[in-house]
mmCIF file of C-alpha atoms in Angstrom:
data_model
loop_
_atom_site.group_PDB
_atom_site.id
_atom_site.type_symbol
_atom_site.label_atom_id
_atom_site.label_comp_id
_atom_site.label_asym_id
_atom_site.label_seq_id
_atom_site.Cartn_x
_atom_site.Cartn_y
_atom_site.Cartn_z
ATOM 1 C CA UNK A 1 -55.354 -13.426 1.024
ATOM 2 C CA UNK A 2 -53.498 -10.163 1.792
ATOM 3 C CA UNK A 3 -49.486 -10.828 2.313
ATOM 4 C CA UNK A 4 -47.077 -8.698 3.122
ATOM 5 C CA UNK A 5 -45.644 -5.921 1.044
ATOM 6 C CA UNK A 6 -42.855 -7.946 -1.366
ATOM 7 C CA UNK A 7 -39.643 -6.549 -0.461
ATOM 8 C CA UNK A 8 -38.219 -3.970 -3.650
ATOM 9 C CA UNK A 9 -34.778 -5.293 -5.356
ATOM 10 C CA UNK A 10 -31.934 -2.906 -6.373
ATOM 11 C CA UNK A 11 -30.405 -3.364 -9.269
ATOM 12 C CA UNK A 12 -27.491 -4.763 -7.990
ATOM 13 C CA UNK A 13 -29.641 -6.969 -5.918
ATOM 14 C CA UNK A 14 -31.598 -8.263 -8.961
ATOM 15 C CA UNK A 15 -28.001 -9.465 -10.387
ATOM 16 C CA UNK A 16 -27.207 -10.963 -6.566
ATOM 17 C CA UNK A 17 -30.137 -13.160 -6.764
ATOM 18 C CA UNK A 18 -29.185 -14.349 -10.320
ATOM 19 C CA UNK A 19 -25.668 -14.942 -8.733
ATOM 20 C CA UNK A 20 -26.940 -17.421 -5.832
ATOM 21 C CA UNK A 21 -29.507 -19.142 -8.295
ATOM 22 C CA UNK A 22 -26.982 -20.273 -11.314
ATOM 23 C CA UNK A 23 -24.400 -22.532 -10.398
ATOM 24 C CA UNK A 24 -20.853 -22.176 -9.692
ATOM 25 C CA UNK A 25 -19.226 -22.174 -13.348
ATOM 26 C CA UNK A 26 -21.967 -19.600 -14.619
ATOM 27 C CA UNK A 27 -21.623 -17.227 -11.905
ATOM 28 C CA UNK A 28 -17.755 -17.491 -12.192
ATOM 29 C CA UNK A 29 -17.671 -16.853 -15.565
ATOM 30 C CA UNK A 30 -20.447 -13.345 -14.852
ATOM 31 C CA UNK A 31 -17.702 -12.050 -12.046
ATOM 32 C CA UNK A 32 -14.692 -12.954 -14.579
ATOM 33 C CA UNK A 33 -16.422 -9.981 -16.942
ATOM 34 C CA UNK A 34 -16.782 -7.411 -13.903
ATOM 35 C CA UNK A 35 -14.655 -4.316 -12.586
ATOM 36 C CA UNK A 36 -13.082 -5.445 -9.395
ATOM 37 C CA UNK A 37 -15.509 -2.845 -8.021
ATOM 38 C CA UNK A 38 -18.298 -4.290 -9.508
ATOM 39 C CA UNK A 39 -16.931 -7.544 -7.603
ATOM 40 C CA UNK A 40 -17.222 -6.334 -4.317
ATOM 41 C CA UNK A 41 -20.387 -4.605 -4.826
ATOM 42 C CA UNK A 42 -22.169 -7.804 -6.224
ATOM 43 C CA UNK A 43 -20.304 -9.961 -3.634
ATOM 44 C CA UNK A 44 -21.638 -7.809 -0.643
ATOM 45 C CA UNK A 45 -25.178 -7.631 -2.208
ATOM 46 C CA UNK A 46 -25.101 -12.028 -2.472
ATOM 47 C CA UNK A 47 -25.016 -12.041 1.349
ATOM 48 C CA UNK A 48 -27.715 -9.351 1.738
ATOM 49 C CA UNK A 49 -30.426 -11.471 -0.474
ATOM 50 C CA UNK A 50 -29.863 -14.914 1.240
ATOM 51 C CA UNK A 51 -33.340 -14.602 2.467
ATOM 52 C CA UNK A 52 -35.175 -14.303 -0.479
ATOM 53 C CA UNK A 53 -38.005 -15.676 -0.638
ATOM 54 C CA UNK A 54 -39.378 -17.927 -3.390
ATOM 55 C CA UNK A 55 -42.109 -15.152 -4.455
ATOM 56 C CA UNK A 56 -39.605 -12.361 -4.467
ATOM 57 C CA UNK A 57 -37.268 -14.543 -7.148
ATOM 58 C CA UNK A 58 -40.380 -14.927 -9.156
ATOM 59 C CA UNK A 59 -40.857 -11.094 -9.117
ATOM 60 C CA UNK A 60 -37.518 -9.988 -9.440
ATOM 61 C CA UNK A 61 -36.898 -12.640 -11.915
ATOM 62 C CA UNK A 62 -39.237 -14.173 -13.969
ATOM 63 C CA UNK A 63 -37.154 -15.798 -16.411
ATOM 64 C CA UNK A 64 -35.899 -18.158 -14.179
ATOM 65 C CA UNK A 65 -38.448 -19.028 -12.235
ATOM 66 C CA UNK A 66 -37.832 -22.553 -13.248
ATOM 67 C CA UNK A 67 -34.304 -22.835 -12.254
ATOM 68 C CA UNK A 68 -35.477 -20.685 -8.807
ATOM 69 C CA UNK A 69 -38.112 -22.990 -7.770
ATOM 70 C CA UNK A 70 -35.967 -26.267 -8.186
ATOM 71 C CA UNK A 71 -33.229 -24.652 -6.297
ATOM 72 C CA UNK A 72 -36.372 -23.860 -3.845
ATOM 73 C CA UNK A 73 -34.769 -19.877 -2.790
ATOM 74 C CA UNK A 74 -32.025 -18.760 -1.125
ATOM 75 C CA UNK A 75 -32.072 -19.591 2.790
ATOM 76 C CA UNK A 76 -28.797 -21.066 3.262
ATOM 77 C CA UNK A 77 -25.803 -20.091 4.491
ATOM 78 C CA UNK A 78 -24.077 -18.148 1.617
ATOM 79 C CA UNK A 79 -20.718 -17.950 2.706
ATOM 80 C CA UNK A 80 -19.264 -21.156 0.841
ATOM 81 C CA UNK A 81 -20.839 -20.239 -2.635
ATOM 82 C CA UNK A 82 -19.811 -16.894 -2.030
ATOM 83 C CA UNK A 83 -16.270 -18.611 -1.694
ATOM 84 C CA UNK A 84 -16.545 -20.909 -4.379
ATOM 85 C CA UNK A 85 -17.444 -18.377 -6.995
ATOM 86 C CA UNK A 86 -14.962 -15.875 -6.050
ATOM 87 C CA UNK A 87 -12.052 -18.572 -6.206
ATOM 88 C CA UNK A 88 -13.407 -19.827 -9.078
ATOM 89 C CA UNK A 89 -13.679 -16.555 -10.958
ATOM 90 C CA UNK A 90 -10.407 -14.519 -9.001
ATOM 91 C CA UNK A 91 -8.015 -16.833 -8.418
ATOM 92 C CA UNK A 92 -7.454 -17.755 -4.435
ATOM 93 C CA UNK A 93 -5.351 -14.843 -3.861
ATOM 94 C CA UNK A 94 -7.494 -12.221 -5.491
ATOM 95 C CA UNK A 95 -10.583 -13.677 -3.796
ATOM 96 C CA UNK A 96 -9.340 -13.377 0.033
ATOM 97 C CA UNK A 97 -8.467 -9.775 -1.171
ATOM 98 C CA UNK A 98 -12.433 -9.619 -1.935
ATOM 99 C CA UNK A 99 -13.747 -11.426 0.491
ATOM 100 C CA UNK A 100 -11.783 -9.692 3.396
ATOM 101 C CA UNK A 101 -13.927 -6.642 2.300
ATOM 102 C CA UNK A 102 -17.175 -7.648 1.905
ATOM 103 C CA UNK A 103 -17.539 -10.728 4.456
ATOM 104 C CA UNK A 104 -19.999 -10.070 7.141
ATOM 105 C CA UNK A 105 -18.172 -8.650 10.740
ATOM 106 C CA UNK A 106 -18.724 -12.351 12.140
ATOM 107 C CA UNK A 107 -17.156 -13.834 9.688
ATOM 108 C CA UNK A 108 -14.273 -12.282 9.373
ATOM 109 C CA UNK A 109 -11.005 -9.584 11.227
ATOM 110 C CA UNK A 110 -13.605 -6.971 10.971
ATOM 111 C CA UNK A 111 -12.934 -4.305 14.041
ATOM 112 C CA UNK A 112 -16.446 -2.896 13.136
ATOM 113 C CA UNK A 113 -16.584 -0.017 15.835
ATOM 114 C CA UNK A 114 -13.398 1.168 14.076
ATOM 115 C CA UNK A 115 -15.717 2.500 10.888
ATOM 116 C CA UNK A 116 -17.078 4.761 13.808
ATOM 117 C CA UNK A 117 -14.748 6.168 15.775
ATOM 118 C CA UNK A 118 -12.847 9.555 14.970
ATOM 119 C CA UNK A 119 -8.810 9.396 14.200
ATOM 120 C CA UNK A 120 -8.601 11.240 17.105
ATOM 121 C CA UNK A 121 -10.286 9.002 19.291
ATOM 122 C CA UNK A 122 -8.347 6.116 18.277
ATOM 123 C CA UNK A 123 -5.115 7.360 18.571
ATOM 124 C CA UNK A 124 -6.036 8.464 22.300
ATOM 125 C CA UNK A 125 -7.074 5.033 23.077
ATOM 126 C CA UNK A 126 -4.159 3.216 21.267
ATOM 127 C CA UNK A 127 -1.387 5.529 22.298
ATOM 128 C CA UNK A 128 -0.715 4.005 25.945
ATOM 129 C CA UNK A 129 -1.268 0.276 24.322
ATOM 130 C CA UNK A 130 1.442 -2.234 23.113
ATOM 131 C CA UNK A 131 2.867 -1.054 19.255
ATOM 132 C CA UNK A 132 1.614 -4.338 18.202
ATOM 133 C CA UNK A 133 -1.927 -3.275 19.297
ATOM 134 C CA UNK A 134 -1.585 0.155 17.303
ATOM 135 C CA UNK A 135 0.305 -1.354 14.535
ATOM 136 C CA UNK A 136 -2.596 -4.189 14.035
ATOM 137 C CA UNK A 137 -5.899 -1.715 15.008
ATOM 138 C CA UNK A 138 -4.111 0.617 12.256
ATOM 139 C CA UNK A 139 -3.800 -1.427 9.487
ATOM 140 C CA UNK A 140 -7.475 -2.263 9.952
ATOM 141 C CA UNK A 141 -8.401 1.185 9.447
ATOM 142 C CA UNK A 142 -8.829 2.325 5.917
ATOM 143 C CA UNK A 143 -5.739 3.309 4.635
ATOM 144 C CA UNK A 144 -6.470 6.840 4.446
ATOM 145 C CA UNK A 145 -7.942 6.632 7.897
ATOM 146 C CA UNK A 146 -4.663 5.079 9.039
ATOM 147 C CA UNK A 147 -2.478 7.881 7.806
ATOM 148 C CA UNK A 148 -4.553 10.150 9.673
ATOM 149 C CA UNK A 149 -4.146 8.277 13.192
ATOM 150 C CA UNK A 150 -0.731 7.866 12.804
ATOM 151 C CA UNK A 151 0.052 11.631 12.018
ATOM 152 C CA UNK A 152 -2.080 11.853 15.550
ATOM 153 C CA UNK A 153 0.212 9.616 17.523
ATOM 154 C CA UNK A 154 3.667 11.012 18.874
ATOM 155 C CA UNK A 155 6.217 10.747 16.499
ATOM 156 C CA UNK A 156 8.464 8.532 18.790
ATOM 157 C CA UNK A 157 6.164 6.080 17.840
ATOM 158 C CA UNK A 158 5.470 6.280 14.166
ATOM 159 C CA UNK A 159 8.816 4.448 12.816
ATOM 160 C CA UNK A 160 8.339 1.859 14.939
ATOM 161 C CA UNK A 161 4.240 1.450 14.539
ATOM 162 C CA UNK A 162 5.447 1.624 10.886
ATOM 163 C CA UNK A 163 7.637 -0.716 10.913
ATOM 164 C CA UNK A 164 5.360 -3.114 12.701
ATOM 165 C CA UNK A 165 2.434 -2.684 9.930
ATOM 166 C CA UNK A 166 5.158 -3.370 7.016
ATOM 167 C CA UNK A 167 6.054 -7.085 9.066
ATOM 168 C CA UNK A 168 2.229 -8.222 10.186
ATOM 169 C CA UNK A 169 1.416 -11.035 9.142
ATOM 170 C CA UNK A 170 -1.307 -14.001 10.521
ATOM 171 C CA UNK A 171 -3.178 -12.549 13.341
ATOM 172 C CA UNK A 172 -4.542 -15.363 15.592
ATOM 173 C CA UNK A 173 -8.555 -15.449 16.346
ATOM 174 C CA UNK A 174 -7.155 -14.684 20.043
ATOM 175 C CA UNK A 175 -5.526 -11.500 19.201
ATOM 176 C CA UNK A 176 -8.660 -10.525 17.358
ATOM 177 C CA UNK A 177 -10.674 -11.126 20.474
ATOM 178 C CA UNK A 178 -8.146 -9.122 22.179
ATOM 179 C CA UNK A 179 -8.672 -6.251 19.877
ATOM 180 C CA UNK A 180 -12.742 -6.059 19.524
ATOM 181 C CA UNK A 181 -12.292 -6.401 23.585
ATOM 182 C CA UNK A 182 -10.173 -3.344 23.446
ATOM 183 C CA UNK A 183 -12.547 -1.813 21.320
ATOM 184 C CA UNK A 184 -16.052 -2.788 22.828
ATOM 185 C CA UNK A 185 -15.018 -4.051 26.468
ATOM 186 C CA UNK A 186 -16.306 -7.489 25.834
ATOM 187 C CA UNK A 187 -15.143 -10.429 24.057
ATOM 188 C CA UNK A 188 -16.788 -11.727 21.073
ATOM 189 C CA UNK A 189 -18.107 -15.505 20.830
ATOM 190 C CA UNK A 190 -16.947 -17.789 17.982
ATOM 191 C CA UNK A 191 -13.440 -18.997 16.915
ATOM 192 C CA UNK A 192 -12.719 -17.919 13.533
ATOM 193 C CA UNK A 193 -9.636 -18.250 11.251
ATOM 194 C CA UNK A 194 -6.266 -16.662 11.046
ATOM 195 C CA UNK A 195 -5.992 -13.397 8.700
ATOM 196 C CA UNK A 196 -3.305 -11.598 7.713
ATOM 197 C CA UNK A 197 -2.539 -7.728 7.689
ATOM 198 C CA UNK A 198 0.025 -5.060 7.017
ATOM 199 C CA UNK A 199 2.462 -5.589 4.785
ATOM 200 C CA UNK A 200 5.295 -3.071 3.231
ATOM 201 C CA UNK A 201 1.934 -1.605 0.483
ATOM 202 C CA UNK A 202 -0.225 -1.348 3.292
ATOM 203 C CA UNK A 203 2.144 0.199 5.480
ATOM 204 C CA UNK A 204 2.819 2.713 1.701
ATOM 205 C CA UNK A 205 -0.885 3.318 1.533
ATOM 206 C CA UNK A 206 -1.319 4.086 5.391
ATOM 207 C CA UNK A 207 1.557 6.565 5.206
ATOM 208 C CA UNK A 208 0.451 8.775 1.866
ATOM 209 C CA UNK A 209 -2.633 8.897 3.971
ATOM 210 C CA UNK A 210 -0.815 11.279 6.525
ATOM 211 C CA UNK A 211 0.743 14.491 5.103
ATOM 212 C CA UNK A 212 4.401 14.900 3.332
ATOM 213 C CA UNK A 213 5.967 15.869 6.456
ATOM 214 C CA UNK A 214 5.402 12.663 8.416
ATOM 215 C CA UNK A 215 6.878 10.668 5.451
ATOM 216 C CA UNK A 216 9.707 12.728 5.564
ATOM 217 C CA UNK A 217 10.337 12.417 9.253
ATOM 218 C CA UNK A 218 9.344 8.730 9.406
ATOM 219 C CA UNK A 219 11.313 7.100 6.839
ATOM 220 C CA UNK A 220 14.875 8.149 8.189
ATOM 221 C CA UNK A 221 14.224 6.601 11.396
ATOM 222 C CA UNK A 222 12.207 3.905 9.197
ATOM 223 C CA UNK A 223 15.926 3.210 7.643
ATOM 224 C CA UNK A 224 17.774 2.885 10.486
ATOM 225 C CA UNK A 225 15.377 0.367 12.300
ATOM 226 C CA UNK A 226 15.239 -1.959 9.115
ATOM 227 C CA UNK A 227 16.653 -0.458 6.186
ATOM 228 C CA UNK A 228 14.852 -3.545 4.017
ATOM 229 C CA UNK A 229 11.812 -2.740 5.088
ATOM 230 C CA UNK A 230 12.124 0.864 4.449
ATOM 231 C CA UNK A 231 13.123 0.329 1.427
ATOM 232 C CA UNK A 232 10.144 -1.876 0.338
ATOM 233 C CA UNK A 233 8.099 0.813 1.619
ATOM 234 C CA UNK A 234 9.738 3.226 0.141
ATOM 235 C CA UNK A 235 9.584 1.533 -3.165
ATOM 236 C CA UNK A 236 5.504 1.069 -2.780
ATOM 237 C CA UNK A 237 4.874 4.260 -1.773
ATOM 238 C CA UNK A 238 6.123 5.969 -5.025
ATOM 239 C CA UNK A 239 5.884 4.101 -8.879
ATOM 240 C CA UNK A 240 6.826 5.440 -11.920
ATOM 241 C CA UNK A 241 3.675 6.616 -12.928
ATOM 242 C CA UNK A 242 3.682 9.451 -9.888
ATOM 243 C CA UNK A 243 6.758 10.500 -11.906
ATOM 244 C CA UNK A 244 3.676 12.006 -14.299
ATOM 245 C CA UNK A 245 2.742 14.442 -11.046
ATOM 246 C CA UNK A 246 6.078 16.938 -11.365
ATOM 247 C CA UNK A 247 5.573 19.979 -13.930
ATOM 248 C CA UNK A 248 7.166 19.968 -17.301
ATOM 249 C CA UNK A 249 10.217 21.755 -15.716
ATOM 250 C CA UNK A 250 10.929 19.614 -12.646
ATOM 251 C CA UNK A 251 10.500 16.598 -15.441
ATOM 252 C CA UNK A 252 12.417 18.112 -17.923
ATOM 253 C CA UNK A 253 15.251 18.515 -14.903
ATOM 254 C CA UNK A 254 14.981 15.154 -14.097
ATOM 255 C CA UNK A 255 15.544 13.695 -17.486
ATOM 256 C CA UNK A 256 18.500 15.031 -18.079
ATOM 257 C CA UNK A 257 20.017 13.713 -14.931
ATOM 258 C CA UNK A 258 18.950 10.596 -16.653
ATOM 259 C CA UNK A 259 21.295 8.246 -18.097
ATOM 260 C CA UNK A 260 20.141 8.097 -22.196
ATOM 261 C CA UNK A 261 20.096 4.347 -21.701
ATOM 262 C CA UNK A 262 18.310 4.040 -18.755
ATOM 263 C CA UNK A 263 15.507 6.899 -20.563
ATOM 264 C CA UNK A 264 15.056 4.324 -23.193
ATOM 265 C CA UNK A 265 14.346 1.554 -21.186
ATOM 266 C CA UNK A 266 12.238 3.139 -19.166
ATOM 267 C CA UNK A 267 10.336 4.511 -22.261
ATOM 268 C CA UNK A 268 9.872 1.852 -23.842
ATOM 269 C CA UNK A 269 7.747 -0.247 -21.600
ATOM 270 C CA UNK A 270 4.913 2.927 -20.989
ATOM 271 C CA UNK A 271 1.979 4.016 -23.502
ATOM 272 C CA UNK A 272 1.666 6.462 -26.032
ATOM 273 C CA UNK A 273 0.833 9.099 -24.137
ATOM 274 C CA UNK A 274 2.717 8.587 -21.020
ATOM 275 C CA UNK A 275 5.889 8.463 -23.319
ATOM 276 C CA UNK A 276 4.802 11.752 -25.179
ATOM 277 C CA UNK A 277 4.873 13.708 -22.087
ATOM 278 C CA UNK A 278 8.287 12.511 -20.983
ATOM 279 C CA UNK A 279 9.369 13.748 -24.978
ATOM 280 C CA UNK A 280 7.696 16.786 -25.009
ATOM 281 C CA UNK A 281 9.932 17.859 -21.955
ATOM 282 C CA UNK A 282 13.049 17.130 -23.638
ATOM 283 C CA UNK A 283 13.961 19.230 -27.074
ATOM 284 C CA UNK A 284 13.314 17.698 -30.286
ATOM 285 C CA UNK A 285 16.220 16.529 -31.799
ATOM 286 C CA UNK A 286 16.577 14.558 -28.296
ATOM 287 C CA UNK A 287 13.328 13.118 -28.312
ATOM 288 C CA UNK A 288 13.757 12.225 -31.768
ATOM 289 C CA UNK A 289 16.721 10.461 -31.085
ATOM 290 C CA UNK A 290 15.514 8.295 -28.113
ATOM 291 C CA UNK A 291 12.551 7.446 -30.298
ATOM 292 C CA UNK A 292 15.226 6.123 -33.236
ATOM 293 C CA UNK A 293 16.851 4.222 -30.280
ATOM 294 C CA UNK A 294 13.508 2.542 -29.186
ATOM 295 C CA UNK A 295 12.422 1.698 -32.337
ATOM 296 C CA UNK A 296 15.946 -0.130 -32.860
ATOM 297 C CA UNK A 297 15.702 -1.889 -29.971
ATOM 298 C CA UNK A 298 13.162 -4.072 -30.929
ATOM 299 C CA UNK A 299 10.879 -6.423 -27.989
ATOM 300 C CA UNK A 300 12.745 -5.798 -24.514
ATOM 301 C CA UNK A 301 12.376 -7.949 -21.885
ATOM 302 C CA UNK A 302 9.803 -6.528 -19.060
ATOM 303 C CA UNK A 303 12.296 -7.116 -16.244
ATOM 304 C CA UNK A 304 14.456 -4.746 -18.054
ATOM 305 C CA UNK A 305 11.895 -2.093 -18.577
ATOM 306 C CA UNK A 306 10.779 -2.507 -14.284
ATOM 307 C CA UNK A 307 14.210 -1.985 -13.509
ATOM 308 C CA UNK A 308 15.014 0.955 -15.324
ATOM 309 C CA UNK A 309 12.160 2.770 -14.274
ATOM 310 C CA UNK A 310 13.393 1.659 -10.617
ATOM 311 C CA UNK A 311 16.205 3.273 -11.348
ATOM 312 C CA UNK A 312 15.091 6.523 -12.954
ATOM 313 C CA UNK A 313 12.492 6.544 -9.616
ATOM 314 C CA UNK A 314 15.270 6.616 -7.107
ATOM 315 C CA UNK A 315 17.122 9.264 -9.311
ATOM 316 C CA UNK A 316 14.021 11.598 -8.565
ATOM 317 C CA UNK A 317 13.830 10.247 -5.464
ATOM 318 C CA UNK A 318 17.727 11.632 -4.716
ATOM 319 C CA UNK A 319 17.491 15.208 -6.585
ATOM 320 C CA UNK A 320 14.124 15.760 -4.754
ATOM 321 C CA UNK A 321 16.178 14.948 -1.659
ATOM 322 C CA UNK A 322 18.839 17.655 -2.238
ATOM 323 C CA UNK A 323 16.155 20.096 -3.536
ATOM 324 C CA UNK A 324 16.715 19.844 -6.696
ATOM 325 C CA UNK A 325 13.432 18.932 -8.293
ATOM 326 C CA UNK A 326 10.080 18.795 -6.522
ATOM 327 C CA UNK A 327 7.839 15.778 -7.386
ATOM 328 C CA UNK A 328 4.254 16.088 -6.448
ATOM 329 C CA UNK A 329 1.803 18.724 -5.385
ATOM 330 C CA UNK A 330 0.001 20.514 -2.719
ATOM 331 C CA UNK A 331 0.950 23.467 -0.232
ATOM 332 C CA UNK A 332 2.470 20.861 2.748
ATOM 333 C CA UNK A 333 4.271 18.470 -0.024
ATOM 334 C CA UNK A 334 7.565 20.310 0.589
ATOM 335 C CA UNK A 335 9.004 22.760 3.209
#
């Protein structure tokens, strides 16, 4: 009896079927072990097998075969063991995270048409909409992407498209249908759940996406529109390990604008080599003296240690301001 050819398995495939044969515990326990990567490439390849057929888990799998033909194959719906497992193994919070990436377009805020469309194209066709529109189309994008559109879009409208990424929140199924409607001139069947968007990181990511100089024309108007939410922003959009970035003169600048206390502090909660580099700017009687210091100090408290480095950030932040130390690279970081 001649059948048809049995579809081949990729590797990651192989491990999807596994996934959706074991139960909920096992599989957890598999995704607890994995990159977050290697998360969202196994979770995206569970929803691609949920057709296999009972031959093709014998093929790809012959080890358990058993456990494959009392479970009788995959033709279900996969969404909800999909869920389970990734709460299971993530954590709810982690899991929406992955989920939100690798959930089929029907299932989920997924502006598909987005993925291919030019920057260019969507900023024409969101410039003469609401700023919620923009603001919610925008942080859809990738955040790269993002950066990209908004550097298209006239800068009267950048704080405030900003602004509105850093405070989005729920979006309503309706608004979503408003969007793909925007998008592909038709509304989309099916109801569908709230998601949320944007946020002051997203709104961090979507700006390093667009070059130096729209950062430093946004976030002044940024801080005088809502100076909190600039300053979230602000605070996402550089961490201490960018401090890493400046050359060993710029750094060596910087730390001595540094209060000695504040240096410790801020030392002591890095690695090895992160804290070597700092040293090796300084000369060494210094850095043999803030090493005594650490050593002295004993355990510190980790809220100590983020807020030190919070403060040694905005230092940099305030002498790159007035020119006195460039942090970062690349010909359009400064002008």
């Amino acid at each position: 009896m001649t059948t048809a050819a049995a579809r081949t398995y990729t590797g990651i495939e192989k491990a999807a079927v596994l996934m959706m044969i074991v139960g909920e515990e096992e599989a957890a326990a598999i995704l607890q072990k994995l990159e977050p990567d290697e998360v969202r490439q196994l979770g995206a390849a569970m929803f691609s097998v949920a057709d296999v057929s009972e031959e093709e888990v014998e093929d790809v799998l012959d080890d358990f075969v058993g456990r494959a033909r009392e479970r009788t194959g995959i033709t279900f719906d996969p969404r909800h063991k999909v869920e389970a497992v990734m709460n299971r193994a993530l954590g709810a919070e982690k899991a929406e995270s992955v989920l939100a990436r690798i959930t089929p377009a029907e299932a989920a805020c997924e502006l598909e048409l987005l993925d291919w469309m030019e920057p260019t194209d969507i900023a024409a066709m969101i410039e003469k909409e609401h700023p919620q529109i923009a603001a919610v189309l925008i942080a859809n994008l990738d955040p790269t992407v993002g950066g990209q559109v908004l550097e298209i879009l006239p800068e009267y409208m950048q704080p405030d498209i900003l602004h509105r990424i850093a405070k989005l929140g729920p979006i309503t199924p309706e608004a979503v249908e408003t969007l793909k409607a925007l998008l592909a001139q038709r509304s989309s069947a099916g109801g569908g759940q709230q998601v949320t968007l944007g946020g002051a990181r997203e709104a961090a990511k979507i700006l390093s996406g667009a070059r130096k100089s729209v950062e430093q024309r946004v976030m002044p108007k940024l801080f005088k529109i809502d100076r909190d939410v600039a300053k979230a922003i602000e605070e996402a959009l550089f961490v201490f390990d960018n401090l890493l970035e400046m050359d060993d003169k710029n750094l060596g600048t910087l730390i001595r604008n540094v209060d000695g206390e504040v240096l410790v502090k801020s030392l002591k909660g890095v690695d090895e080599a992160i804290r070597n580099r700092f040293l090796g700017c300084m000369s060494a009687r210094a850095a043999d003296g803030i090493r005594d210091e650490m050593e002295a100090r004993g355990p510190m408290k980790l809220a100590e240690v983020l807020e030190a480095q919070k403060a040694m950030i905005a230092i940099a932040r305030n002498l790159a301001k007035d020119g006195t130390i460039q942090m970062g690279a690349g010909e359009d970081d400064y002008v």
